[in-house]
Amino acid sequence: MRDNRCVTLKIDIDDGAPPYEQVRAQISEQARSGALPVGYRLPTVRGLAESLGLAANTVAKAYRALEGDGVIETRGRNGTFVAAAGSAAERELASAAQGYAERARRLGIAEADALGAVREALRAAYGD
């Protein structure tokens, strides 16, 4: 049985985010939500670039970032696929959080102040 799902992206030139970041964020969200299932084969860099009207280097940059985040994996000539559900990203996040907590403690920062700094950083990053 063939999987009829496909990657659906929309690049907004009026958006303040660069096109590669829009590609990265949309694929990441679709993989996280399950709209793109684990093992889904993504279009080639060139194919996706052509369909979006972007330079191949722009899509390649997004794919490199997604691979670094553990969202996708490249299997050489076999293609690029959605990776297992966030396990690498979750490990990286836990490691970063542990490092932050240890650093805050060494600096003598109270737990409430350290949490406040994280909340502010998240608000800035997520635009809330």
XYZ file of C-alpha atoms in Angstrom:
128
model
C 0.000 0.000 0.000
C 1.360 3.378 -0.973
C 1.543 6.265 1.554
C -0.203 9.248 -0.031
C 1.086 11.779 2.470
C 3.516 14.352 1.185
C 5.556 17.217 2.489
C 3.618 20.452 2.096
C 5.580 23.661 2.530
C 4.767 27.300 1.972
C 7.474 29.937 1.824
C 6.304 33.409 2.805
C 8.646 36.081 1.434
C 7.076 38.614 3.804
C 7.931 36.455 6.808
C 10.908 37.755 8.757
C 12.441 34.277 8.887
C 14.885 33.312 6.120
C 13.552 30.741 3.610
C 15.863 27.948 4.858
C 14.506 28.485 8.400
C 10.925 28.337 7.120
C 11.715 25.028 5.379
C 13.445 23.688 8.513
C 10.638 24.737 10.866
C 7.832 23.389 8.677
C 9.443 19.990 8.091
C 10.328 19.739 11.772
C 6.735 20.517 12.814
C 5.265 18.072 10.288
C 7.618 15.331 11.506
C 6.844 16.091 15.166
C 3.071 16.087 14.573
C 3.163 12.841 12.585
C 1.968 14.511 9.364
C 5.258 13.180 7.973
C 5.676 9.721 9.526
C 8.934 8.129 10.601
C 10.607 6.669 7.523
C 8.884 9.052 5.093
C 11.201 9.752 2.162
C 11.667 13.487 1.619
C 12.135 15.012 -1.823
C 15.674 15.490 -3.063
C 17.282 18.839 -2.312
C 17.068 19.807 -5.957
C 13.483 18.598 -6.335
C 12.235 20.464 -3.276
C 14.153 23.593 -4.249
C 12.555 23.567 -7.710
C 9.047 23.039 -6.349
C 9.462 25.918 -3.870
C 11.298 28.250 -6.232
C 14.364 28.324 -3.977
C 18.063 27.813 -4.556
C 19.282 24.266 -3.919
C 21.749 25.626 -1.348
C 18.828 27.035 0.663
C 17.124 23.644 0.907
C 20.474 21.922 1.546
C 21.067 24.274 4.496
C 17.629 23.406 5.914
C 18.268 19.670 5.475
C 21.660 19.979 7.225
C 20.010 21.763 10.167
C 17.252 19.132 10.337
C 19.813 16.356 10.257
C 21.786 18.062 13.022
C 18.561 18.270 15.059
C 17.926 14.547 14.548
C 14.669 15.174 12.651
C 15.839 13.618 9.379
C 18.556 11.213 8.318
C 20.334 10.870 5.019
C 21.013 7.368 3.779
C 23.460 8.190 1.030
C 22.118 7.538 -2.459
C 18.933 6.021 -0.988
C 17.620 9.446 0.009
C 16.627 11.499 3.015
C 14.045 10.227 5.482
C 12.173 11.380 8.576
C 14.121 9.965 11.530
C 12.736 8.087 14.531
C 10.437 10.338 16.539
C 12.587 12.955 18.118
C 14.825 10.664 20.155
C 18.031 12.473 19.188
C 16.425 15.878 19.641
C 15.072 14.887 23.053
C 18.506 13.624 24.159
C 20.133 16.847 22.972
C 17.519 18.939 24.777
C 17.964 16.981 28.020
C 21.737 17.370 27.766
C 21.463 21.125 27.180
C 19.072 21.477 30.115
C 21.399 19.508 32.385
C 24.345 21.663 31.341
C 22.357 24.843 31.994
C 21.234 23.622 35.423
C 24.790 22.735 36.444
C 26.119 26.082 35.200
C 23.408 28.047 37.043
C 24.194 26.178 40.276
C 27.951 26.822 39.911
C 27.212 30.523 39.394
C 25.186 30.556 42.605
C 21.929 31.415 40.840
C 18.772 30.565 42.799
C 16.550 27.925 41.192
C 13.662 30.401 40.765
C 15.962 32.886 39.009
C 17.370 30.174 36.745
C 13.829 29.106 35.781
C 12.909 32.741 35.159
C 15.856 33.118 32.788
C 14.736 30.020 30.882
C 11.163 31.308 30.628
C 12.392 34.626 29.231
C 14.659 32.876 26.728
C 11.777 30.634 25.606
C 9.436 33.607 25.213
C 12.046 35.355 23.071
C 12.715 32.233 20.974
C 9.069 31.317 20.445
C 7.814 34.877 20.082
C 5.281 34.697 22.903
